[in-house]
Amino acid sequence: MPPKVPLAPPPTWSRILAAGVLCALLGLALVYGQGALRSQQQTTARRVAALAVADAVVSALAETDSGKSAKRFEAIEREHQDIEYAFGVREGGVDEFGISRGSEVVHAKPPAADAARLLDHSKRVSTDGHKALQTKQPLAVQHLFGQMPDGRLLVAVPVKNDAGQDVSAVAGVVLRATADEATPAWIAAVLALLAMGLALGARRLPLPARISDAVSLCVVILAGWLLAPALPSAAPAGVTVLGGSRLVAHAAVEAAGGNAGPWLLGLLLLAGGILGWFLDDSARVFAALRKDPVPYFYVGPAILATGLLIFVPFAVGVGLSFVDGEGHFVGVDHYIEVLTSVVDPNSSTHFFRTLGLTTLWTAINVAFHVGFGLGLALVLNRPHLKFRAFYRLLLIVPRSCPSYITALTWKWLFNTQFGPINAMLAALGQERIDWLGNSPLTNFGANLATNVWLGFPFMMVISLGALQSIPSELYEAADIDGASTWQKFRHVTLPLLKPALFPAIILGTIWTFNAFNVIYLVSGGGPDHKTDILITEAYYTFTVLRRTGLAAAYSVLIFAILLLYTLITNRKTRATESVSS
Amino acid sequence: MRKNLTIHLVTAAATCFLALGASGCKKAEAPAPEAKAAAPAEQPKGNPEADKAAAPAAAASPTAAADDDPGPAKTVTVWHAYRDAERAALDRLIEHWNGKHKNTQIQALAVPPDAIIDKFQVAVPNGNGPDIMIFAHDKIGVWARDGLIQPLGEFATPDRLKRFMPQTVKPLVFEKNLYGLPLAYKSLVLFYNKKMVPTPPTSLTQLIEVAKGFTKPDAESFGLAYEAANLYFHGPFLLGAGGAVFDETGALKIDSPEAKKAIDTVRGLYKDAKILPQGTVSGFVITSMFNDGKVPFVLQGPWFMGEIEKGVEWGVAVLPELEPGKPLRPFLGSEAALISAKTQNKDAALRVMDYLTSDEAALTRIEVGKQMVANIKTYEMPKWGDDPVVKVFRAQAETAVPMPSSAEMSAVWTPYNAALQKAIYGDSKSEEALAEAQKRATDDISKMKK
C-alpha cells in the first residue's frame, strides 16, 4: 500500500460526481426493487383472478358427460375476458415400461398436443407441490407452470387420482398477455440529482463529514422508497439478468412482493449508510483520478477482473444464502439453521463441532508449517552449507506439485494393505494400521501429514527470503556484545522475521482453514464426517443435500470468521503494514 | 503529457481487449455458441406440429435420413464423459452423421467424468449446456425434478422402444415419463484370471474355496478383491440376499434383515475366510493387483476390460450364487441419451438421439466402443450373440437390478458406505451400523432440497 498522500480538500465537482454515481446506483436499485414489487403485485392479482376460475375448470373436467363438460369449458372462456382458453386433459394409463400412454383431451381450443404437453408437465408436480396448492401458498402451482415466453400466463391445476398419489389430470386456463410499462430511467436520474443536492447541503450541518454523508444517502433512499410507488411503474422485464443468478433474482422479486419489503429497504439503507461513509473517500479518488489518471488506467483492468471474478460471485453467494432451492426468499433462516445446529448423532452436519475441529486443524497445521519451514530455512541459511541450491529446490518440490496429485499420493501411502507406511510398520514387526478406516484419529493424522507436507515449503521460502535480508552487521554487533546463539535468534532474527512471517501466517491460516483438497481427497471427511472441516461440510450440504442456500450460508460464515481473524491479527501485529511505516 | 496519456490509454485498452479476447476464446471452446446463434431462427420450442412432422420421418429410417432437414443450419451439442474406445465410437458416429446432414451438425464435448455432473447442473439452469446429455440413469430423478431434462413425450413410441432390452428402458422412466433412450448398460460381473483359475466358480462357497488357495498375505496375494466398503460394489450381496435400499413403496429401508445378512456374508469373507485384503482398497489398487496376478477374482464392470494389461489371460463369468437358486445380483446402470430441458433444437436433438441409439449405430458402439449396447438386434447376430464376453454381460443383465434413480439415493451413499466400513472392517455389529445409517440417511433426506 503506497503511503497516503495528504490531499487538499477535494474540489466540489468531484464530490458531486461521487455522490451522483453512488446515488444513481442506489436509485436504480430502488427503482428496480419497486418495479419488481409493482410487477409482482400485478402478476399476483392476475393469478389470484385466474385461481378464482380454477375451481370452475376442475369441476368442468370432473363432469362425466363429455358434451356437458365441453359446454362448461366454453362458458368459462366466454365469461372471462382475460382468458385466452381453458383446457382439461386426462391421463390414459401406463404401458409395460411404466410410461404413461395417451391422454384424453377433454377440452382444448388450441392444438390438442399443446394441452397434452401440459399434462406431461403437470405430472412432474411433486406431492408437495400439490399439497402446497391447497394449504400454504395458493400460488405454488403457478410457480411451477409460470409465465409463458410470450407473456401469457398459464394457470394449471393438477388433479390427483383417487389414491392421491399421481397426477391423473390437469385443468387450467391460459391468460392473455398484458403489456408491461417501460422502466423510466429518469427516476434514477432525479434521485441522483436529489442526492447530490442533499449530500452537499448536509455538509453544512455541524456534523462529522462521514456521518452527514451517510445520513443524506439514507434520506435519499427513504424518500425514494416512499416516492417510487407513486411514480409510473417500472416493470423489470430483465429480472433474471440483474442478479446473475436466477435464484437471487427470483427471490428479489418475491422479497419485494411478499412481506419481505422491509428487508429490501433495510438492505438498501445499510448499503446507503456504508456508501455514504465512504463518500468522502470516493470523492478523493475522483480528485486523485483527475490529478494523475495514469495509475488508475494501469490498475483498471485488474480491478475489473477482480470485480468480475471475485466480487460478483461473492455477492451472488451472499445473495444465495438468503434464498432456498426453489428461489424463495427465506431471510436469515439458513443462518439460523446453521448456527442453532446441535450435536445430534443422526445428523451429518454440526457447525460448531466442525468449527472446533477446523480451528484445531488449522492451529496444528500452521504450527507445523512454521516450525518446519522456519527450521529448514535456518538450516538452509547457513552460509557454508554445500549444495544449498539443490536442497532448496528439493524442499520446494512438495509445493510445486499440484496438490491433487500430492494428496492422492499420500492417500495411497496410507493404504492399509499395500501402502508403504504400513509396509514399514510391518517390517518393524508392528501391526498394520487401517489409517483411513474407522478411527477419526488416524484419519485426522493422515490429513495432517499430507497438509504439513504441502504447507511447509511456503513458510520456508518466506522465512529464507526474510533471513537473507537481515544484515550480517547485526549479528556481528550481537557477537561483540557476547550474545549466545539463542539470544541472537530471539532478539535479532525473530523480530526481523516478523514483518515477513506474520502476513505469511495469516495467509497460511486462511489456506489451511479452507484446505478442501486435502480433506476431500485423503480422508473424504470420514469416518462418518468426523474429520470434515467447515468447507467440506459446506460442500456436503451443497452436493448431497442439494441445499445451495445452506451451503452459501456456510461460506459466508467461513468468510466472516476468517475476516474477523484477519482483522484482529492485523490490528495486534500490524502484519500487513510495511516495515518502513 | 498528453501524448503519454494517449499511449497509456492505448495500453489500457489493449489490456482490456486481451482480457476480453481471452475470455472470448474460453467461451468458444464450449460448444454452445453456434447452437445459440441458430436458436432465434429456429421454430419456437415445443411446436407440436414440428414435433409430429419430425418424429415419423426419423422413425422410418434413422440413419439413412435421405432428406436433410430443411430450414436454417443448426448444431446439436452432445456432452458425454466417454474416453478412449467409447469416445472413438461416438466420434465415428458423429462424423458419419455430419457428413450426411449438412444442416444439422452434431458437436460433441467430452467432459471428465468427475466434472460432468457439476458442469451440467450449473450450465442448464442458466440456459446453456448441451442439447443431448449422455449419462447413466441414476441422475434422472434429480435432474427431472430440478427441471434440467425433459420427457420425450410422444416421441417415445412403442415401436421405437421395442428395439431396446426392456430392463434398460425401465430405469429411464421417472414419475411415469420417459426421459431418454438407452445406449448401453453396465453391471458388475466376475472377472477371473484364466491362468490361475481355469473354470470360474458358480457358487460363493466354491469361490471362497478356490480363493483361499490364492490368499497369501505375506506375498500380498489375495483370493478376491473389490471395493467392499462401497455400496455399488456391495450391491451384489445386498440385492442377492433379497435386500434393497428402498422398499416397494419407495420408503428408505436400509436396516433390513436382508441387508444385515449381506453385510454378515461379506464380513465372513473378510474375517473368517480372510480372502479379502486388509482395509479398503481403491479401484486403482484392484486393477494393479489383477494385472500382477496377485488376485484371481475381482468384481468389476465393462470399463475394467480396458484396464487389463495385455498378456493377462482373463475371462468373465456371471456372478456366482449366494446359495442355491439365489444368485448375487449387481446394480444395473442404463446409460442413456437425455434431452436438456433448455434445448433450443428439440426436434433436431430427438433425431440425433434416435440415430445414436439406432440398431446401426449400436453396431459401431459395440464394435469400436466395446459397449454393452441396449439394442436387442445386436445380440441376434451370431458375432455378438455368441461372443463369450458379451454373452456373460447379457446374462448378468437378466438378474441385475436397476440402480435407484431418486434424489433421495444421493443421501444414502455416504452413510451406507460408512456402515459397510464399520461393520466389515471395524468391530461394529452389522445391525447397529445399518440402524445408524438408516437414521443418518433419514436425517439427511429430511434436510434435502425437495
Coordinates of N, CA and C in Angstrom, one line a residue, chain A residues 32 238-250 252 312 315-317:
Chain A
Y32 N -35.6 -0.4 -9.4 CA -35.7 -1.8 -9.8 C -36.6 -2.6 -8.7
G238 N -36.2 -7.6 -17.3 CA -35.0 -8.3 -17.3 C -34.6 -8.8 -15.9
V239 N -35.6 -9.1 -15.2 CA -35.4 -9.5 -13.8 C -34.2 -10.5 -13.6
T240 N -34.3 -11.5 -14.5 CA -33.3 -12.6 -14.4 C -31.9 -12.2 -14.8
V241 N -31.8 -11.0 -15.4 CA -30.4 -10.6 -15.9 C -29.6 -10.1 -14.7
L242 N -30.3 -9.3 -13.9 CA -29.6 -8.5 -13.0 C -28.8 -9.3 -11.9
G243 N -29.4 -10.3 -11.3 CA -28.8 -11.0 -10.2 C -27.6 -11.8 -10.6
G244 N -27.5 -12.2 -11.9 CA -26.5 -13.1 -12.2 C -26.9 -14.5 -11.9
S245 N -27.8 -14.6 -11.0 CA -28.4 -15.9 -10.6 C -29.9 -15.8 -10.6
R246 N -30.5 -16.7 -11.3 CA -31.9 -16.7 -11.3 C -32.5 -16.8 -9.9
L247 N -31.9 -17.6 -9.1 CA -32.5 -17.8 -7.7 C -32.5 -16.4 -7.0
V248 N -31.4 -15.7 -7.1 CA -31.4 -14.4 -6.4 C -32.4 -13.5 -7.0
A249 N -32.5 -13.4 -8.3 CA -33.4 -12.5 -8.9 C -34.8 -12.9 -8.5
H250 N -35.1 -14.2 -8.6 CA -36.4 -14.6 -8.2 C -36.8 -14.2 -6.8
A252 N -35.5 -11.8 -5.1 CA -35.6 -10.3 -5.0 C -37.0 -9.9 -5.3
V312 N -18.3 -10.2 -7.8 CA -19.6 -10.6 -8.3 C -20.0 -12.0 -7.8
A315 N -20.9 -11.7 -4.2 CA -22.2 -11.0 -4.0 C -23.3 -12.0 -4.3
V316 N -23.1 -12.8 -5.3 CA -24.2 -13.8 -5.7 C -24.3 -14.8 -4.6
G317 N -23.1 -15.2 -4.0 CA -23.0 -16.2 -2.9 C -23.8 -15.7 -1.7

